[in-house]
Each structure stands twice: as C-alpha cells, then as structure tokens.
Amino acid sequence: MRILVIGSGGREHALVWKLAQSPRVRDIYAAPGNGGTAELAHNLDVSPTDIESLIKVACDRGIDLAVIGPESPLALGIVDALEGEGTPAFGPSREAARIEYSKVFARDLMRRYRLPCAQGASFACFKDARDYVQERAAPLVVKADGLAAGKGVVVAASKEQAIEALDDIMEKRIFGDAGDQVLIEECLVGREASLLAFTDGEAVVPMIPACDYKRALDGDQGPNTGGMGSYSPSEFFTPELTEQVLETIIKPAVRAMAQEGKPYKGVIYAGLMITEEGPKVLEFNARFGDPETQVILPLLRTDLVDIMEAVVEGTLSRIDIEWSAESCVGVVMASAGYPGSYETGFHISGLGEVDEGILIFHAGTTRDQGTGNLITSGGRVLTVAATGKTLADARAKVYRNLPRISFEGCYYRKDIAAL
Ligand code: AMP
Ligand code: GLY
C-alpha cells in the first residue's frame, strides 16, 4: 500500500513510524513531514491545509490510504475531499470534526444527549457573557469556540481575569473568527487524563489512557503549550474507569453524532477530568493527540494499517486490537522561548548516542540545505520516549538519555511521569 500522512509534528512521525512497521506498506509519503519522517517516508512540500494540492498528491501517487494528523485539515473538509476523489481517508468528515472545532457545538451535543460535562453557557455577545461572569463565582473557565492551536482556554482565578479573557477573545479578537462565540464553564476539580478510541461510526475500541502535561514548566507552572510530555497508561485509570468512560461518554458521543446526521469515524479523543462525581468531559478532539500518540502507539501490538482500514471500511468490530502490558513515557525537548517566540536553525547533536530502544520522534526538525545537518525548525523539537516494564522504568530510561541530546537553548520538563 501507499500511504499519505498529513501533518508535520511528533504525532505524525509516530504515525509514520508505526505504519512503516506494517508488512502491507510499500511507500509512505508525509505532507510536509519533518526531519524524522524523512528517514522513513518521502517528505512532500505540501501544507496540511492546501486541500487542492493534497488531492493532487493522492491522485498522482496512487495513495491507498490517507491519514490525517492535525485538526485544521479536518475542519477544512480534507476527508470529504479525498473520499470524493476516491482516496480512502482515516479521519472524520468536516461535519463530524465539528465536535472539536466548535466547542459550542460539542457542549450543546453533550447537553442534549446527557453526557457528563462542566456546567456552563455559551455566548455570542460580549455584554451577555460579561453579565453572566458577574453573576458567578470564580474560578471560571473561558473558552473560544473555534480552533486556537490549544491556546483558546483560560482558567480564570478571578472574575476580572475571566472578563479580560472575554475581552481578548470577543472584542480584541485575538483568535479571529474562532472567538465569534465563547463558552464559560465552572472549573472542574480532579485528575486529568485522556482516553482516545478508534471508531468506525458503530464499533468503538479504546486505546490505553494517557496523561499529558500542557504547562511549559515543572510543577505545572508557566504558560500553556501544545504539550510538554505524556505517559501511558495513566496509573489511576482503572479498567472500570475505562469502561465507565466508554459507556457514559465515548459510545454515547459516537451514537449522538450518527443521530445528528454526522456519522463519526477515525479517532475520538475525550479530554477528561476525573472528578469526585465521576469522569466529565473537558473537550473532544477529532484526531490523535500530540504528544499522547508518541506514548500510545509504542504500546500498540496490532498492525495500525489493519485498524485504520477497518475504521474506513466500517469493519472495526471484526478485528482484535492488542496492547502491550508495558508503560511508555515521552518527554518533549523544546526551543528556548517556546510557547512564545523562539529562534530556529540550531544544530541538533547526540541523536546517535542514545541507548538502544529509545524512541526519538521529531517535530520541529529539518535538514540544513547546505550541510545536510539536522537543525531545529520549530518550538517543540523532539519527543524522546521509551517503554519499560513499569512507568518508573520507562521514565528512568528517558531521563538517562535526554542529557545526551542537545541544541542551543533546549529545555524540557524534569517531572514528566514523576508520580
Ligand atoms: P481544553 O483545550 O478544552 O482541553 O482545555 C485546556 C485545558 O484547560 C485542559 O486540559 C484543562 O486543564 C483546562 N480546562 C478546560 N476546561 C476546564 C474546566 N471546565 N474545568 C477545569 N479545567 C478546565
Ligand atoms: N495533547 C493535547 C492535544 O493533542 O490536543
């Protein structure tokens, strides 16, 4: 088979790495990929949001399966477009991906179908939103409706902070159209974890639960990022809890989407707060998480091509998906300044000096045109991951190897999976 993976992050490198293990795969193309995918796939200089060029690539290269990593092409209807031209695509349609790119839609769906989530309300008018905040008690969570690269959520400790966030989103429009509407929610307390599942629209098969770390600095300090590390399984996520999340959240969400005339297939990602009253939804994503994918796929035993094909063909209930009983930890190495502004173009050294079994998933890396050396090209540069018999084993392996890799200004959290 010829497979096209759309995207350029650590998640996409992990997808390419896993897909490349399938004996069914002949060629993998990455659009645009990164310095890591270049080792396993043909990188193509095509943006993930350039739908027209992606369709052309799929036709010209005879792609048998397209795998969509990030949310933006899903929101632009890449799956509908590819399938319209006869290329099977792994991911939800534009209408189904709405569960991620409109938080107001997702909230409305959850309320109508009685899925457990935070209390709150949505607003299209700044004044109404401000009045609502005035009537409530802090802390409050303010969320832009649309896609905002993981930055559209503010957990406001005071009413003033909540109003400032509303002003930024609705009046200053710092996220553009994504701020046409907002959600204001009560602040849930508990432990956070993500449960991702494969679904073909009917069958739902969970992956191993994972935890990610969104703040830039140790002890969950500093600004929110795309994710600084992750581990799987989440130690507090019992099989009973997985069952409960499946039965009360993920399966009802998939059924609801079908009933709404938006049948859902691909990966459904439930971001959860495990509260004293049970698990509640923080958000849905319509895709694999990043960096969760880098710690989930190393634990997957089944051929990912078989799974994805079954999802696309609607035969997921016929395959057995097997997972390793090990644990996996992944730590992100980032550029100084990330998630704010940062410099790129620094030489990355030490990748050849890590122990056997260490997995290095690239994100912001590229080859220098002149020297051919691997250099930094983004904020999140690498995820360094390892599996182990226990979480502590996996963690020790990662942290033993991280100091061997370096580039100017690199930083990483020291407390990933430190339980
Ligand atoms: P989201 O992008 O919706 O996952 O939100 C980003 C982060 O904000 C989450 O990972 C949570 O840590 C936090 N968050 C979102 N919604 C709530 C909520 N209702 N209560 C508490 N924390 C929240
Ligand atoms: N790690 C969170 C996300 O992928 O949205």
Coordinates of C-alpha atoms and ligand atoms in Angstrom, one line a residue:
M1 CA 0.0 0.0 0.0
R2 CA 0.9 3.6 -0.5
I3 CA 0.1 5.8 2.5
L4 CA -0.1 9.5 2.9
V5 CA 0.3 11.0 6.3
I6 CA -0.7 14.6 6.6
G7 CA 1.0 16.8 9.2
S8 CA 4.5 17.7 10.5
G9 CA 4.6 17.1 14.2
G10 CA 5.8 14.4 16.6
R11 CA 2.4 12.8 16.3
E12 CA 2.9 12.4 12.6
H13 CA 6.4 11.0 13.0
A14 CA 5.0 8.4 15.4
L15 CA 2.2 7.6 12.9
V16 CA 4.7 7.1 10.1
W17 CA 7.0 5.0 12.4
K18 CA 4.1 2.7 13.3
L19 CA 2.7 2.5 9.8
A20 CA 6.2 1.7 8.4
Q21 CA 6.2 -1.5 10.6
S22 CA 3.3 -3.0 8.6
P23 CA 4.3 -5.6 6.0
R24 CA 1.5 -4.2 3.9
V25 CA 3.1 -0.9 3.4
R26 CA 5.3 -0.2 0.4
D27 CA 5.7 3.6 0.4
I28 CA 4.8 6.3 2.9
Y29 CA 4.5 10.0 1.9
A30 CA 4.4 12.8 4.5
A31 CA 2.9 16.2 3.8
P32 CA 5.0 18.0 4.7
G33 CA 6.6 15.8 7.4
N34 CA 9.8 16.7 9.2
G35 CA 13.5 15.7 9.7
G36 CA 12.4 12.4 11.3
T37 CA 9.7 11.3 8.9
A38 CA 12.3 11.9 6.1
E39 CA 14.1 8.7 7.3
L40 CA 11.0 6.5 6.8
A41 CA 8.9 8.4 4.3
H42 CA 9.1 10.6 1.2
N43 CA 8.5 14.2 2.5
L44 CA 6.4 16.3 0.2
D45 CA 6.5 20.1 0.3
V46 CA 2.7 20.5 0.7
S47 CA 0.9 22.3 3.5
P48 CA -1.6 20.3 5.5
T49 CA -4.2 23.0 4.8
D50 CA -3.6 23.1 1.0
I51 CA -6.5 20.7 0.2
E52 CA -6.2 21.1 -3.6
S53 CA -2.6 20.1 -3.6
L54 CA -3.2 17.2 -1.2
I55 CA -5.9 15.8 -3.5
K56 CA -3.5 16.1 -6.4
V57 CA -0.8 14.2 -4.4
A58 CA -3.2 11.5 -3.6
C59 CA -4.2 11.0 -7.2
D60 CA -0.7 11.4 -8.7
R61 CA 0.9 9.0 -6.2
G62 CA -1.8 6.4 -6.2
I63 CA -2.4 6.7 -2.4
D64 CA -4.4 3.8 -1.0
L65 CA -4.9 5.4 2.4
A66 CA -4.6 9.0 3.7
V67 CA -4.1 9.5 7.5
I68 CA -4.8 13.0 8.8
G69 CA -2.9 14.1 11.8
P70 CA -3.9 17.7 12.7
E71 CA -7.3 19.3 13.2
S72 CA -7.1 22.1 10.7
P73 CA -7.3 20.0 7.5
L74 CA -10.2 18.1 9.1
A75 CA -12.0 21.3 9.7
L76 CA -11.4 22.3 6.1
G77 CA -13.1 19.0 4.9
I78 CA -10.0 17.1 3.8
V79 CA -11.6 13.7 4.4
D80 CA -14.7 14.6 2.3
A81 CA -12.5 16.0 -0.5
L82 CA -10.2 12.9 -0.6
E83 CA -13.1 10.4 -0.4
G84 CA -14.9 12.4 -3.1
E85 CA -11.9 11.7 -5.4
G86 CA -11.8 8.1 -4.4
T87 CA -9.0 8.0 -1.8
P88 CA -9.9 6.3 1.4
A89 CA -9.1 8.6 4.3
F90 CA -8.7 8.0 8.1
G91 CA -10.4 10.7 10.0
P92 CA -13.9 12.3 10.4
S93 CA -15.7 14.3 7.8
R94 CA -15.9 18.1 8.1
E95 CA -19.3 17.9 9.7
A96 CA -18.2 15.2 12.2
A97 CA -15.0 17.0 13.1
R98 CA -17.2 19.9 14.3
I99 CA -17.1 18.1 17.7
E100 CA -13.5 19.5 18.0
Y101 CA -13.6 22.8 16.0
S102 CA -16.8 24.1 17.7
K103 CA -16.8 23.9 21.4
V104 CA -20.3 25.4 21.5
F105 CA -21.5 22.6 19.2
A106 CA -19.8 19.9 21.4
R107 CA -21.3 21.4 24.5
D108 CA -24.8 21.6 23.0
L109 CA -24.5 17.9 21.9
M110 CA -23.3 16.8 25.4
R111 CA -26.3 18.6 27.0
R112 CA -28.9 17.2 24.6
Y113 CA -27.6 13.7 24.9
R114 CA -26.8 14.0 28.7
L115 CA -23.1 13.4 28.6
P116 CA -21.3 14.4 31.8
C117 CA -19.5 17.7 31.4
A118 CA -19.0 21.0 33.3
Q119 CA -21.9 23.4 33.8
G120 CA -21.8 26.5 31.8
A121 CA -23.2 28.5 29.0
S122 CA -22.3 29.8 25.5
F123 CA -22.5 33.4 24.3
A124 CA -22.2 35.3 21.0
C125 CA -22.5 38.7 22.6
F126 CA -19.7 40.2 24.8
K127 CA -22.1 42.1 27.1
D128 CA -24.2 39.0 27.9
A129 CA -21.1 37.0 28.6
R130 CA -19.7 39.7 30.9
D131 CA -23.1 39.8 32.8
Y132 CA -23.0 36.0 33.2
V133 CA -19.5 36.2 34.7
Q134 CA -20.6 38.9 37.1
E135 CA -23.3 36.6 38.5
R136 CA -21.0 33.7 39.0
A137 CA -18.3 32.8 41.4
A138 CA -14.6 32.4 40.3
P139 CA -12.7 30.4 39.3
L140 CA -14.3 30.2 35.8
V141 CA -13.1 28.7 32.6
V142 CA -13.4 30.8 29.4
K143 CA -13.1 29.1 26.0
A144 CA -13.1 30.4 22.5
D145 CA -15.5 28.4 20.3
G146 CA -13.2 27.6 17.4
L147 CA -9.7 26.3 16.8
A148 CA -7.0 28.3 18.6
A149 CA -3.9 26.0 18.5
G150 CA -4.5 24.8 22.1
K151 CA -4.4 28.4 23.4
G152 CA -8.1 29.2 23.4
V153 CA -8.8 28.2 27.0
V154 CA -8.3 30.4 30.0
V155 CA -8.8 29.1 33.5
A156 CA -9.5 32.4 35.3
A157 CA -8.9 32.6 39.0
S158 CA -11.0 35.8 39.3
K159 CA -14.0 37.4 37.6
E160 CA -11.7 40.2 36.4
Q161 CA -9.4 37.7 34.7
A162 CA -12.4 36.0 33.1
I163 CA -13.7 39.3 31.8
E164 CA -10.2 40.1 30.4
A165 CA -10.2 36.8 28.6
L166 CA -13.7 37.6 27.2
D167 CA -12.4 40.9 26.0
D168 CA -9.3 39.3 24.4
I169 CA -11.4 36.7 22.6
M170 CA -14.6 38.7 21.7
E171 CA -13.6 42.3 21.4
K172 CA -9.9 42.2 20.6
R173 CA -10.5 39.0 18.6
I174 CA -7.1 37.6 19.3
F175 CA -8.2 34.3 17.7
G176 CA -10.1 35.8 14.9
D177 CA -13.4 34.1 13.9
A178 CA -12.7 31.4 16.5
G179 CA -13.9 33.9 19.0
D180 CA -17.3 34.7 17.5
Q181 CA -18.7 32.6 20.3
V182 CA -17.4 31.7 23.8
L183 CA -18.1 29.1 26.4
I184 CA -18.0 29.9 30.1
E185 CA -17.7 26.9 32.4
E186 CA -17.5 26.1 36.0
C187 CA -13.9 25.0 36.9
L188 CA -13.8 21.2 37.5
V189 CA -11.5 19.8 40.1
G190 CA -9.9 16.3 39.8
R191 CA -7.3 14.4 37.9
E192 CA -7.0 15.0 34.2
A193 CA -6.5 12.2 31.6
S194 CA -7.3 11.5 28.0
L195 CA -9.0 8.4 26.6
L196 CA -8.7 8.0 22.8
A197 CA -10.7 5.5 20.9
F198 CA -10.9 4.1 17.4
T199 CA -14.4 4.1 15.9
D200 CA -15.9 3.3 12.5
G201 CA -19.1 5.0 13.5
E202 CA -20.5 2.0 15.3
A203 CA -17.8 -0.1 17.0
V204 CA -15.7 1.8 19.5
V205 CA -12.4 0.4 20.7
P206 CA -10.5 2.3 23.4
M207 CA -6.7 2.9 23.4
I208 CA -4.7 2.9 26.5
P209 CA -5.4 6.0 28.7
A210 CA -2.7 8.7 28.7
C211 CA -1.9 11.8 30.7
D212 CA -0.3 14.9 29.1
Y213 CA 1.4 17.9 30.5
K214 CA 0.2 21.2 29.0
R215 CA 2.2 23.7 31.0
A216 CA 5.7 24.7 30.0
L217 CA 7.5 24.3 33.3
D218 CA 7.9 21.8 36.1
G219 CA 5.2 21.6 38.7
D220 CA 2.6 22.7 36.1
Q221 CA 3.9 26.3 36.1
G222 CA 4.3 28.7 33.2
P223 CA 2.1 29.1 30.1
N224 CA 0.1 26.5 28.3
T225 CA 1.8 24.8 25.4
G226 CA 0.8 22.2 22.8
G227 CA 2.1 19.6 25.3
M228 CA 5.5 19.0 27.0
G229 CA 5.3 15.3 27.7
S230 CA 3.0 12.4 28.3
Y231 CA 2.8 8.9 29.7
S232 CA 0.6 5.9 29.3
P233 CA -1.2 4.1 30.9
S234 CA -2.5 6.7 33.4
E235 CA -1.8 4.9 36.7
F236 CA -5.2 5.9 38.3
F237 CA -7.2 5.0 35.2
T238 CA -8.6 1.6 36.2
P239 CA -10.2 -0.8 33.7
E240 CA -13.5 0.0 35.4
L241 CA -13.0 3.7 34.7
T242 CA -12.2 3.0 31.1
E243 CA -15.5 1.0 30.9
Q244 CA -17.4 3.9 32.5
V245 CA -15.9 6.5 30.2
L246 CA -16.7 4.3 27.2
E247 CA -20.3 3.6 28.3
T248 CA -21.2 7.1 29.5
I249 CA -19.1 9.3 27.2
I250 CA -17.5 7.9 24.1
K251 CA -20.1 5.5 22.9
P252 CA -23.0 7.9 23.5
A253 CA -21.0 10.7 21.7
V254 CA -20.5 8.4 18.6
R255 CA -24.2 7.4 18.7
A256 CA -25.2 11.1 19.1
M257 CA -23.2 12.1 16.1
A258 CA -24.8 9.4 14.0
Q259 CA -28.3 10.6 15.2
E260 CA -27.4 14.1 14.3
G261 CA -26.6 13.0 10.7
K262 CA -22.9 13.4 11.2
P263 CA -21.6 9.8 11.4
Y264 CA -18.2 9.8 13.0
K265 CA -15.2 7.7 12.1
G266 CA -11.5 7.9 12.9
V267 CA -10.1 8.7 16.4
I268 CA -12.3 10.3 19.0
Y269 CA -10.3 11.8 21.8
A270 CA -12.0 12.6 25.1
G271 CA -10.1 15.0 27.4
L272 CA -11.4 14.2 30.8
M273 CA -11.5 15.5 34.4
I274 CA -12.0 12.6 36.8
T275 CA -14.0 14.4 39.5
E276 CA -15.5 13.1 42.7
E277 CA -18.8 12.7 40.8
G278 CA -17.1 10.7 38.1
P279 CA -15.5 11.4 34.8
K280 CA -16.6 14.6 33.0
V281 CA -15.6 15.8 29.5
L282 CA -13.3 18.8 29.2
E283 CA -13.1 18.6 25.4
F284 CA -13.4 16.4 22.4
N285 CA -10.7 16.2 19.8
A286 CA -11.3 14.7 16.4
R287 CA -7.9 13.2 16.0
F288 CA -4.9 11.6 17.7
G289 CA -3.3 13.8 20.5
D290 CA 0.1 15.2 20.4
P291 CA 2.2 14.2 22.4
E292 CA -0.1 11.3 23.6
T293 CA 0.3 9.5 20.3
Q294 CA 4.1 9.2 20.9
V295 CA 3.4 7.2 24.1
I296 CA 0.3 5.3 22.9
L297 CA 1.5 3.9 19.6
P298 CA 4.7 2.3 21.1
L299 CA 2.3 0.1 23.2
L300 CA 0.1 -0.9 20.2
R301 CA 0.8 -4.5 19.1
T302 CA -1.7 -4.7 16.2
D303 CA -0.9 -3.6 12.7
L304 CA -2.1 0.0 12.5
V305 CA -2.9 -0.3 8.8
D306 CA -5.3 -3.1 9.6
I307 CA -7.0 -1.0 12.2
M308 CA -7.2 2.1 10.0
E309 CA -8.5 0.2 7.1
A310 CA -11.2 -1.4 9.3
V311 CA -12.2 2.0 10.5
V312 CA -12.5 3.3 7.0
E313 CA -14.4 0.3 5.8
G314 CA -16.7 0.0 8.8
T315 CA -15.4 -3.4 9.9
L316 CA -13.8 -2.4 13.2
S317 CA -15.8 -4.9 15.2
R318 CA -14.1 -7.7 13.3
I319 CA -10.5 -7.1 14.5
D320 CA -8.8 -7.7 17.8
I321 CA -6.7 -4.8 18.9
E322 CA -3.9 -5.8 21.2
W323 CA -1.8 -3.7 23.6
S324 CA 1.5 -4.3 25.4
A325 CA 1.3 -4.5 29.2
E326 CA 4.3 -2.2 29.4
S327 CA 4.3 1.6 30.1
C328 CA 5.6 4.4 27.9
V329 CA 6.9 7.8 28.8
G330 CA 7.7 10.7 26.4
V331 CA 9.3 14.0 27.1
V332 CA 9.3 16.9 24.7
M333 CA 12.5 18.9 24.1
A334 CA 11.6 22.5 23.2
S335 CA 13.3 25.6 21.9
A336 CA 14.1 28.4 24.4
G337 CA 11.2 30.8 24.4
Y338 CA 8.5 28.3 23.4
P339 CA 5.5 28.7 23.5
G340 CA 6.3 32.3 22.9
S341 CA 8.7 33.4 20.2
Y342 CA 11.9 31.3 19.7
E343 CA 14.8 31.1 17.3
T344 CA 15.4 28.1 14.9
G345 CA 18.3 26.8 12.9
F346 CA 20.3 25.3 15.7
H347 CA 22.3 22.1 15.1
I348 CA 20.9 19.1 17.0
S349 CA 23.6 16.8 18.4
G350 CA 23.7 13.5 20.2
L351 CA 20.8 11.6 18.5
G352 CA 23.1 8.8 17.7
E353 CA 24.3 8.5 21.3
V354 CA 21.1 7.2 22.9
D355 CA 20.6 3.7 24.2
E356 CA 19.0 1.0 22.1
G357 CA 15.2 1.1 22.4
I358 CA 15.0 4.8 22.9
L359 CA 12.5 6.3 20.5
I360 CA 13.1 9.8 19.1
F361 CA 10.1 11.4 17.4
H362 CA 10.9 14.6 15.6
A363 CA 8.6 17.6 15.4
G364 CA 10.4 20.9 14.6
T365 CA 13.4 19.5 12.8
T366 CA 14.7 19.7 9.3
R367 CA 17.9 19.1 7.3
D368 CA 20.1 22.1 6.6
Q369 CA 20.0 22.6 2.9
G370 CA 23.8 23.3 2.8
T371 CA 25.4 21.0 5.3
G372 CA 22.7 18.3 5.5
N373 CA 22.9 18.5 9.3
L374 CA 19.7 18.1 11.3
I375 CA 18.6 21.5 12.7
T376 CA 15.7 22.9 14.7
S377 CA 12.8 24.4 12.9
G378 CA 10.1 24.7 15.5
G379 CA 9.1 25.2 19.1
R380 CA 8.6 21.6 20.1
V381 CA 11.6 20.0 18.5
L382 CA 11.7 16.3 19.6
T383 CA 9.8 13.8 21.8
V384 CA 12.2 11.3 23.5
A385 CA 10.2 8.2 24.5
A386 CA 10.9 4.8 26.0
T387 CA 8.8 1.8 27.1
G388 CA 9.5 -0.1 30.2
K389 CA 8.0 -2.8 32.5
T390 CA 6.8 -0.1 34.8
L391 CA 6.2 3.6 34.4
A392 CA 9.3 4.2 36.6
D393 CA 11.5 2.0 34.4
A394 CA 10.3 3.9 31.3
R395 CA 10.8 7.2 32.9
A396 CA 14.3 6.4 34.1
K397 CA 15.3 5.4 30.6
V398 CA 14.1 8.6 29.1
Y399 CA 15.7 10.8 31.6
R400 CA 19.0 8.9 31.4
N401 CA 19.2 9.6 27.7
L402 CA 17.8 13.2 27.4
P403 CA 21.1 14.9 28.5
R404 CA 22.9 13.2 25.6
I405 CA 20.8 15.2 23.1
S406 CA 21.3 18.9 22.8
F407 CA 20.7 22.0 20.8
E408 CA 21.2 25.7 21.7
G409 CA 18.6 26.8 24.2
C410 CA 16.9 23.4 24.5
Y411 CA 14.7 22.8 27.6
Y412 CA 12.5 20.1 28.8
R413 CA 10.4 19.3 31.9
K414 CA 12.1 17.2 34.6
D415 CA 8.8 16.0 36.1
I416 CA 7.0 14.0 33.4
A417 CA 5.6 10.8 34.9
A418 CA 7.1 11.7 38.3
L419 CA 4.2 10.4 40.3
Ligands
AMP1 P1 -9.2 22.1 26.5 O1 -8.4 22.7 25.3 O2 -10.6 22.3 26.5 O3 -8.7 20.7 26.9 O4 -8.6 23.0 27.8 C1 -7.3 23.1 28.0 C2 -7.1 22.8 29.5 O5 -7.8 23.7 30.3 C3 -7.5 21.4 29.9 O6 -6.5 20.5 29.7 C4 -7.8 21.6 31.4 O7 -6.6 21.6 32.1 C5 -8.3 23.0 31.4 N1 -9.8 23.0 31.5 C6 -10.6 23.1 30.4 N2 -11.9 23.1 30.8 C7 -11.9 23.1 32.2 C8 -12.9 23.1 33.2 N3 -14.2 23.1 32.9 N4 -12.5 23.0 34.4 C9 -11.2 22.9 34.8 N5 -10.2 23.0 33.9 C10 -10.5 23.0 32.6
GLY2 N1 -2.3 17.0 23.7 C1 -3.5 17.6 23.5 C2 -3.9 17.6 22.1 O1 -3.4 17.0 21.3 O2 -4.9 18.3 21.9

